[in-house]
PDB file of C-alpha atoms in Angstrom:
ATOM      1  CA  ASN A   1     -12.676   1.809 -15.002  1.00 63.00           C
ATOM      2  CA  ALA A   2     -13.444  -0.926 -12.242  1.00 75.00           C
ATOM      3  CA  GLY A   3      -9.221  -0.953 -11.013  1.00 95.00           C
ATOM      4  CA  VAL A   4      -8.467  -3.828  -8.441  1.00 97.00           C
ATOM      5  CA  THR A   5     -12.095  -5.345  -7.492  1.00 97.00           C
ATOM      6  CA  GLN A   6     -12.088  -7.738  -4.175  1.00 98.00           C
ATOM      7  CA  THR A   7     -14.559 -10.065  -3.218  1.00 97.00           C
ATOM      8  CA  PRO A   8     -16.586 -10.527  -0.734  1.00 97.00           C
ATOM      9  CA  LYS A   9     -16.355  -6.986   1.452  1.00 97.00           C
ATOM     10  CA  PHE A  10     -16.798  -9.040   4.711  1.00 97.00           C
ATOM     11  CA  GLN A  11     -16.549 -12.443   5.855  1.00 97.00           C
ATOM     12  CA  VAL A  12     -16.929 -14.473   8.884  1.00 98.00           C
ATOM     13  CA  LEU A  13     -15.479 -18.170   9.177  1.00 97.00           C
ATOM     14  CA  LYS A  14     -15.233 -20.556  11.912  1.00 98.00           C
ATOM     15  CA  THR A  15     -12.125 -21.818  12.802  1.00 98.00           C
ATOM     16  CA  GLY A  16     -10.932 -24.725  10.160  1.00 97.00           C
ATOM     17  CA  GLN A  17     -13.101 -23.850   7.341  1.00 97.00           C
ATOM     18  CA  SER A  18     -11.590 -22.721   3.822  1.00 96.00           C
ATOM     19  CA  MET A  19     -12.255 -20.399   1.578  1.00 96.00           C
ATOM     20  CA  THR A  20     -11.044 -18.089  -1.079  1.00 98.00           C
ATOM     21  CA  LEU A  21     -10.653 -14.080  -1.367  1.00 98.00           C
ATOM     22  CA  GLN A  22     -11.055 -13.138  -4.784  1.00 98.00           C
ATOM     23  CA  CYS A  23      -9.086  -9.999  -6.237  1.00 98.00           C
ATOM     24  CA  ALA A  24      -9.369  -8.943 -10.029  1.00 98.00           C
ATOM     25  CA  GLN A  25      -8.031  -5.586 -12.206  1.00 97.00           C
ATOM     26  CA  ASP A  26      -8.703  -4.724 -15.390  1.00 96.00           C
ATOM     27  CA  MET A  27      -5.868  -2.381 -16.012  1.00 95.00           C
ATOM     28  CA  ASN A  28      -3.453  -5.232 -17.546  1.00 94.00           C
ATOM     29  CA  HIS A  29      -1.375  -5.132 -14.527  1.00 95.00           C
ATOM     30  CA  GLU A  30       1.566  -7.788 -14.510  1.00 93.00           C
ATOM     31  CA  TYR A  31       2.022  -7.636 -11.134  1.00 93.00           C
ATOM     32  CA  MET A  32      -0.403  -8.589  -8.101  1.00 95.00           C
ATOM     33  CA  SER A  33      -0.090  -9.288  -4.836  1.00 96.00           C
ATOM     34  CA  TRP A  34      -1.667  -9.529  -1.596  1.00 97.00           C
ATOM     35  CA  TYR A  35      -1.332  -7.659   1.686  1.00 97.00           C
ATOM     36  CA  ARG A  36      -3.074  -8.121   5.274  1.00 97.00           C
ATOM     37  CA  GLN A  37      -3.344  -5.171   7.658  1.00 96.00           C
ATOM     38  CA  ASP A  38      -3.856  -6.014  11.546  1.00 94.00           C
ATOM     39  CA  PRO A  39      -4.969  -3.490  14.031  1.00 85.00           C
ATOM     40  CA  GLY A  40      -2.473  -0.569  14.321  1.00 78.00           C
ATOM     41  CA  MET A  41       0.365  -2.228  12.288  1.00 81.00           C
ATOM     42  CA  GLY A  42       1.171  -1.116   8.646  1.00 85.00           C
ATOM     43  CA  LEU A  43      -0.129  -3.671   5.860  1.00 92.00           C
ATOM     44  CA  ARG A  44       2.245  -7.278   5.241  1.00 93.00           C
ATOM     45  CA  LEU A  45       3.406  -8.551   2.124  1.00 93.00           C
ATOM     46  CA  ILE A  46       1.611 -12.349   2.197  1.00 95.00           C
ATOM     47  CA  HIS A  47       1.847 -13.485  -1.719  1.00 95.00           C
ATOM     48  CA  TYR A  48       2.633 -11.653  -4.750  1.00 94.00           C
ATOM     49  CA  SER A  49       2.788 -12.606  -8.660  1.00 94.00           C
ATOM     50  CA  VAL A  50       5.201 -11.040 -11.346  1.00 91.00           C
ATOM     51  CA  GLY A  51       2.771 -12.673 -14.166  1.00 93.00           C
ATOM     52  CA  ALA A  52       0.435 -15.171 -14.997  1.00 95.00           C
ATOM     53  CA  GLY A  53       1.392 -18.792 -13.758  1.00 95.00           C
ATOM     54  CA  ILE A  54       4.392 -17.195 -11.773  1.00 94.00           C
ATOM     55  CA  THR A  55       3.734 -16.720  -7.839  1.00 95.00           C
ATOM     56  CA  ASP A  56       6.147 -16.335  -4.918  1.00 93.00           C
ATOM     57  CA  GLN A  57       5.866 -16.002  -1.233  1.00 93.00           C
ATOM     58  CA  GLY A  58       5.931 -12.495   1.043  1.00 92.00           C
ATOM     59  CA  GLU A  59       6.859 -11.879   4.477  1.00 91.00           C
ATOM     60  CA  VAL A  60       3.962 -13.693   5.956  1.00 94.00           C
ATOM     61  CA  PRO A  61       2.914 -16.915   3.589  1.00 95.00           C
ATOM     62  CA  ASN A  62       2.165 -19.293   5.729  1.00 96.00           C
ATOM     63  CA  GLY A  63      -1.831 -20.397   6.072  1.00 96.00           C
ATOM     64  CA  TYR A  64      -2.050 -19.048   2.678  1.00 97.00           C
ATOM     65  CA  ASN A  65      -2.305 -20.158  -1.297  1.00 97.00           C
ATOM     66  CA  VAL A  66      -2.449 -18.276  -4.365  1.00 97.00           C
ATOM     67  CA  SER A  67      -2.129 -18.927  -7.924  1.00 96.00           C
ATOM     68  CA  ARG A  68      -2.624 -16.862 -10.934  1.00 97.00           C
ATOM     69  CA  SER A  69      -3.407 -18.269 -14.236  1.00 97.00           C
ATOM     70  CA  THR A  70      -4.636 -15.358 -15.754  1.00 97.00           C
ATOM     71  CA  THR A  71      -3.399 -11.559 -15.725  1.00 96.00           C
ATOM     72  CA  GLU A  72      -6.559 -10.552 -14.647  1.00 97.00           C
ATOM     73  CA  ASP A  73      -7.531 -12.648 -11.234  1.00 98.00           C
ATOM     74  CA  PHE A  74      -5.246 -13.672  -8.269  1.00 98.00           C
ATOM     75  CA  PRO A  75      -7.389 -15.366  -5.960  1.00 98.00           C
ATOM     76  CA  LEU A  76      -6.245 -15.977  -2.030  1.00 98.00           C
ATOM     77  CA  ARG A  77      -6.996 -19.291  -0.448  1.00 98.00           C
ATOM     78  CA  LEU A  78      -7.406 -19.758   3.287  1.00 97.00           C
ATOM     79  CA  LEU A  79      -6.432 -23.546   3.590  1.00 92.00           C
ATOM     80  CA  SER A  80      -8.013 -23.749   7.340  1.00 96.00           C
ATOM     81  CA  ALA A  81      -8.900 -20.574   8.644  1.00 97.00           C
ATOM     82  CA  ALA A  82      -7.567 -19.670  12.307  1.00 97.00           C
ATOM     83  CA  PRO A  83      -8.300 -16.732  14.607  1.00 97.00           C
ATOM     84  CA  SER A  84      -4.667 -15.037  13.599  1.00 96.00           C
ATOM     85  CA  GLN A  85      -6.159 -14.481  10.211  1.00 97.00           C
ATOM     86  CA  THR A  86      -8.767 -12.235  11.541  1.00 97.00           C
ATOM     87  CA  SER A  87      -7.437  -9.119   9.474  1.00 97.00           C
ATOM     88  CA  VAL A  88      -8.496  -7.028   6.479  1.00 98.00           C
ATOM     89  CA  TYR A  89      -6.747  -8.303   3.366  1.00 98.00           C
ATOM     90  CA  PHE A  90      -5.848  -5.865   0.412  1.00 98.00           C
ATOM     91  CA  CYS A  91      -5.367  -6.807  -3.207  1.00 98.00           C
ATOM     92  CA  ALA A  92      -3.075  -4.754  -4.967  1.00 96.00           C
ATOM     93  CA  SER A  93      -1.765  -4.589  -8.862  1.00 96.00           C
ATOM     94  CA  SER A  94       1.048  -2.557 -10.720  1.00 93.00           C
ATOM     95  CA  TYR A  95       1.904  -2.045 -14.255  1.00 90.00           C
ATOM     96  CA  SER A  96       5.493  -3.873 -13.523  1.00 83.00           C
ATOM     97  CA  SER A  97       7.014  -5.070 -10.057  1.00 79.00           C
ATOM     98  CA  ALA A  98       9.578  -2.318 -10.782  1.00 79.00           C
ATOM     99  CA  ASP A  99      10.399   0.400  -8.225  1.00 72.00           C
ATOM    100  CA  ASN A 100       8.868   3.057 -10.478  1.00 79.00           C
ATOM    101  CA  TYR A 101       5.379   2.116 -10.576  1.00 85.00           C
ATOM    102  CA  GLY A 102       2.508   2.931  -8.258  1.00 90.00           C
ATOM    103  CA  TYR A 103       0.451   0.138  -6.873  1.00 94.00           C
ATOM    104  CA  THR A 104      -3.241   0.318  -7.356  1.00 96.00           C
ATOM    105  CA  PHE A 105      -5.203  -1.130  -4.054  1.00 97.00           C
ATOM    106  CA  GLY A 106      -8.637  -2.677  -3.566  1.00 97.00           C
ATOM    107  CA  SER A 107     -10.921  -1.706  -0.979  1.00 96.00           C
ATOM    108  CA  GLY A 108      -9.941  -4.237   1.077  1.00 97.00           C
ATOM    109  CA  THR A 109     -11.656  -7.704   2.687  1.00 98.00           C
ATOM    110  CA  ARG A 110     -12.765  -7.728   6.447  1.00 97.00           C
ATOM    111  CA  LEU A 111     -12.136 -11.228   7.369  1.00 98.00           C
ATOM    112  CA  THR A 112     -13.165 -12.641  11.065  1.00 97.00           C
ATOM    113  CA  VAL A 113     -12.490 -16.204  12.090  1.00 97.00           C
ATOM    114  CA  VAL A 114     -14.124 -17.179  15.071  1.00 97.00           C
TER     115      VAL A 114
ATOM    116  CA  ASP B   1      16.101  -2.388   3.894  1.00 55.00           C
ATOM    117  CA  ALA B   2      16.497   1.416   4.434  1.00 64.00           C
ATOM    118  CA  LYS B   3      14.054   2.652   6.945  1.00 88.00           C
ATOM    119  CA  THR B   4      11.705   5.896   6.870  1.00 94.00           C
ATOM    120  CA  THR B   5      11.014   7.790  10.231  1.00 96.00           C
ATOM    121  CA  GLN B   6       7.880   9.697  10.299  1.00 97.00           C
ATOM    122  CA  PRO B   7       5.700  11.646  12.957  1.00 97.00           C
ATOM    123  CA  ASN B   8       2.952   9.630  14.541  1.00 96.00           C
ATOM    124  CA  SER B   9       0.089  12.499  13.683  1.00 97.00           C
ATOM    125  CA  MET B  10      -0.181  15.954  12.592  1.00 98.00           C
ATOM    126  CA  GLU B  11      -2.577  18.479  12.471  1.00 97.00           C
ATOM    127  CA  SER B  12      -3.958  21.237  10.039  1.00 96.00           C
ATOM    128  CA  ASN B  13      -6.589  23.489   8.903  1.00 96.00           C
ATOM    129  CA  GLU B  14      -8.833  23.346   6.194  1.00 96.00           C
ATOM    130  CA  GLU B  15      -7.928  24.900   3.189  1.00 95.00           C
ATOM    131  CA  GLU B  16      -4.189  25.481   4.285  1.00 96.00           C
ATOM    132  CA  PRO B  17      -1.192  23.592   3.027  1.00 96.00           C
ATOM    133  CA  VAL B  18       0.313  20.824   4.683  1.00 97.00           C
ATOM    134  CA  HIS B  19       4.220  19.694   4.318  1.00 98.00           C
ATOM    135  CA  LEU B  20       4.238  16.059   5.878  1.00 98.00           C
ATOM    136  CA  PRO B  21       8.060  15.209   6.850  1.00 98.00           C
ATOM    137  CA  CYS B  22      10.057  11.942   6.156  1.00 98.00           C
ATOM    138  CA  ASN B  23      13.397  11.052   7.635  1.00 97.00           C
ATOM    139  CA  HIS B  24      15.405   8.182   5.471  1.00 95.00           C
ATOM    140  CA  SER B  25      18.969   8.829   6.417  1.00 94.00           C
ATOM    141  CA  THR B  26      19.925   5.376   5.458  1.00 91.00           C
ATOM    142  CA  ILE B  27      18.609   5.950   1.951  1.00 92.00           C
ATOM    143  CA  SER B  28      20.846   4.107  -0.752  1.00 89.00           C
ATOM    144  CA  GLY B  29      21.873   6.094  -3.827  1.00 86.00           C
ATOM    145  CA  THR B  30      19.055   3.856  -6.182  1.00 85.00           C
ATOM    146  CA  ASP B  31      15.909   3.758  -3.884  1.00 89.00           C
ATOM    147  CA  TYR B  32      12.880   5.374  -4.906  1.00 91.00           C
ATOM    148  CA  ILE B  33      10.648   7.310  -2.364  1.00 94.00           C
ATOM    149  CA  HIS B  34       7.083   6.763  -2.671  1.00 94.00           C
ATOM    150  CA  TRP B  35       3.881   8.171  -0.754  1.00 97.00           C
ATOM    151  CA  TYR B  36       0.907   6.351  -0.059  1.00 97.00           C
ATOM    152  CA  ARG B  37      -2.190   7.782   1.876  1.00 97.00           C
ATOM    153  CA  GLN B  38      -5.081   5.081   3.403  1.00 96.00           C
ATOM    154  CA  LEU B  39      -8.422   7.197   4.115  1.00 96.00           C
ATOM    155  CA  PRO B  40     -10.365   5.561   6.603  1.00 92.00           C
ATOM    156  CA  SER B  41     -11.872   1.574   5.914  1.00 90.00           C
ATOM    157  CA  GLN B  42     -10.288   2.266   2.794  1.00 93.00           C
ATOM    158  CA  GLY B  43      -7.221   0.320   0.653  1.00 95.00           C
ATOM    159  CA  PRO B  44      -4.209   2.377   0.324  1.00 96.00           C
ATOM    160  CA  GLU B  45      -4.013   5.266  -2.462  1.00 96.00           C
ATOM    161  CA  TYR B  46      -0.540   6.104  -4.529  1.00 95.00           C
ATOM    162  CA  VAL B  47       0.210   9.722  -4.001  1.00 97.00           C
ATOM    163  CA  ILE B  48       3.638  10.239  -5.810  1.00 96.00           C
ATOM    164  CA  HIS B  49       6.977   9.464  -5.836  1.00 94.00           C
ATOM    165  CA  GLY B  50      10.541  10.566  -6.842  1.00 93.00           C
ATOM    166  CA  LEU B  51      14.227   9.727  -7.052  1.00 92.00           C
ATOM    167  CA  THR B  52      16.328  12.944  -7.022  1.00 92.00           C
ATOM    168  CA  SER B  53      14.088  15.545  -8.172  1.00 91.00           C
ATOM    169  CA  ASN B  54      11.305  17.510  -6.692  1.00 94.00           C
ATOM    170  CA  VAL B  55       8.005  16.189  -8.232  1.00 95.00           C
ATOM    171  CA  ASN B  56       4.273  17.484  -8.865  1.00 96.00           C
ATOM    172  CA  ASN B  57       0.752  15.736 -10.119  1.00 93.00           C
ATOM    173  CA  ARG B  58      -2.377  16.780  -9.298  1.00 92.00           C
ATOM    174  CA  MET B  59      -2.478  15.296  -5.822  1.00 91.00           C
ATOM    175  CA  ALA B  60       0.283  16.617  -4.212  1.00 96.00           C
ATOM    176  CA  SER B  61       4.211  17.589  -4.440  1.00 97.00           C
ATOM    177  CA  LEU B  62       7.276  15.977  -3.208  1.00 98.00           C
ATOM    178  CA  ALA B  63      10.239  18.086  -2.319  1.00 98.00           C
ATOM    179  CA  ILE B  64      13.647  15.764  -1.867  1.00 97.00           C
ATOM    180  CA  ALA B  65      16.558  17.003  -0.264  1.00 96.00           C
ATOM    181  CA  GLU B  66      19.791  17.585  -2.157  1.00 95.00           C
ATOM    182  CA  ASP B  67      21.370  14.455   0.531  1.00 95.00           C
ATOM    183  CA  ARG B  68      18.481  12.694  -0.113  1.00 95.00           C
ATOM    184  CA  LYS B  69      18.242  11.809   3.800  1.00 96.00           C
ATOM    185  CA  SER B  70      14.674  13.535   3.961  1.00 97.00           C
ATOM    186  CA  SER B  71      11.683  14.017   1.772  1.00 97.00           C
ATOM    187  CA  THR B  72       8.292  16.346   2.450  1.00 98.00           C
ATOM    188  CA  LEU B  73       5.149  15.896   0.995  1.00 98.00           C
ATOM    189  CA  ILE B  74       3.364  18.751   0.354  1.00 98.00           C
ATOM    190  CA  LEU B  75      -0.279  19.144   0.180  1.00 97.00           C
ATOM    191  CA  HIS B  76      -1.276  22.659  -1.342  1.00 94.00           C
ATOM    192  CA  ARG B  77      -4.544  23.307   0.108  1.00 95.00           C
ATOM    193  CA  ALA B  78      -5.905  20.911   2.550  1.00 95.00           C
ATOM    194  CA  THR B  79      -9.411  19.358   2.309  1.00 96.00           C
ATOM    195  CA  LEU B  80     -11.607  17.314   4.900  1.00 96.00           C
ATOM    196  CA  ARG B  81     -11.104  14.382   2.509  1.00 95.00           C
ATOM    197  CA  ASP B  82      -7.106  14.485   2.616  1.00 97.00           C
ATOM    198  CA  ALA B  83      -7.347  13.445   6.207  1.00 97.00           C
ATOM    199  CA  ALA B  84      -5.698   9.949   6.298  1.00 97.00           C
ATOM    200  CA  VAL B  85      -2.890   7.910   7.351  1.00 96.00           C
ATOM    201  CA  TYR B  86       0.573   8.885   4.977  1.00 98.00           C
ATOM    202  CA  TYR B  87       2.996   6.626   4.582  1.00 97.00           C
ATOM    203  CA  CYS B  88       6.435   7.319   3.334  1.00 97.00           C
ATOM    204  CA  ILE B  89       7.957   4.269   1.580  1.00 94.00           C
ATOM    205  CA  LEU B  90      11.314   3.492   0.000  1.00 92.00           C
ATOM    206  CA  ARG B  91      11.497   1.017  -2.825  1.00 86.00           C
ATOM    207  CA  ASP B  92      14.355  -1.014  -2.792  1.00 73.00           C
ATOM    208  CA  ARG B  93      16.026  -2.145  -6.171  1.00 65.00           C
ATOM    209  CA  SER B  94      18.041  -4.458  -5.034  1.00 61.00           C
ATOM    210  CA  GLY B  95      15.012  -6.767  -4.433  1.00 57.00           C
ATOM    211  CA  GLY B  96      13.707  -6.323  -7.736  1.00 57.00           C
ATOM    212  CA  GLY B  97      10.578  -4.436  -6.567  1.00 58.00           C
ATOM    213  CA  ALA B  98       9.093  -7.737  -6.582  1.00 68.00           C
ATOM    214  CA  ASP B  99       9.294  -7.820  -2.519  1.00 74.00           C
ATOM    215  CA  GLY B 100       6.499  -5.210  -2.604  1.00 83.00           C
ATOM    216  CA  LEU B 101       5.871  -2.161  -0.013  1.00 88.00           C
ATOM    217  CA  THR B 102       7.101  -2.241   3.090  1.00 87.00           C
ATOM    218  CA  PHE B 103       4.751   0.056   5.402  1.00 90.00           C
ATOM    219  CA  GLY B 104       5.864   1.532   8.556  1.00 89.00           C
ATOM    220  CA  LYS B 105       3.004   3.170  10.839  1.00 90.00           C
ATOM    221  CA  GLY B 106       2.616   6.629   8.880  1.00 94.00           C
ATOM    222  CA  THR B 107       1.466   9.809   9.846  1.00 97.00           C
ATOM    223  CA  HIS B 108      -2.138  10.483  10.864  1.00 97.00           C
ATOM    224  CA  LEU B 109      -2.988  13.301   9.612  1.00 98.00           C
ATOM    225  CA  ILE B 110      -6.319  15.812  11.177  1.00 98.00           C
ATOM    226  CA  ILE B 111      -7.575  18.195   9.030  1.00 97.00           C
ATOM    227  CA  GLN B 112      -9.629  20.642  11.477  1.00 96.00           C
ATOM    228  CA  PRO B 113     -12.773  22.686   9.429  1.00 93.00           C
TER     229      PRO B 113
END
């Protein structure tokens, strides 16, 4: 099983550029989410989705956009990259958003905005 | 949201048991206790979770205090591969779970060979 696959693993962007971070899962999980992790800090929730066609904002949604057209895919779009968005981004999925299910995380995308 | 308190770091020897503590004195009656770990340069990995009773799985055991104000993650025989940051997280049911996981700074576990 592939689990949660994130691409690319590394990316360098110039300020103002846009890009999409890809996330795909093959476990038929309903719940998917995006986190960012800055040095020395815990992960912070950006956006999440409880099913295809449904998305909502997390703790730090500004500057990011998401959509969920299929159960498998949950891309994260950076509309106009800023140096403050330099971070490691993790995608996670779970069978359900209920609190008694564990999350499966991808291996991350390390993004640098110059 | 109820918060957790963990030591910043702990050190243990390879092949010995490790007890990682977590205090959560403001836990509500319906909060689940989750543990995740993050190995260097990897995404977090689910370890175990529980509500009231002690739990065991292939990775670890979770011991929950009777008053639920604290819990302990037990690695029965640590290996070098267990060196990671361990996060103790409470899942707030009042939010329906859709608000995700709230990560603190966790405990940095160092394993000496």
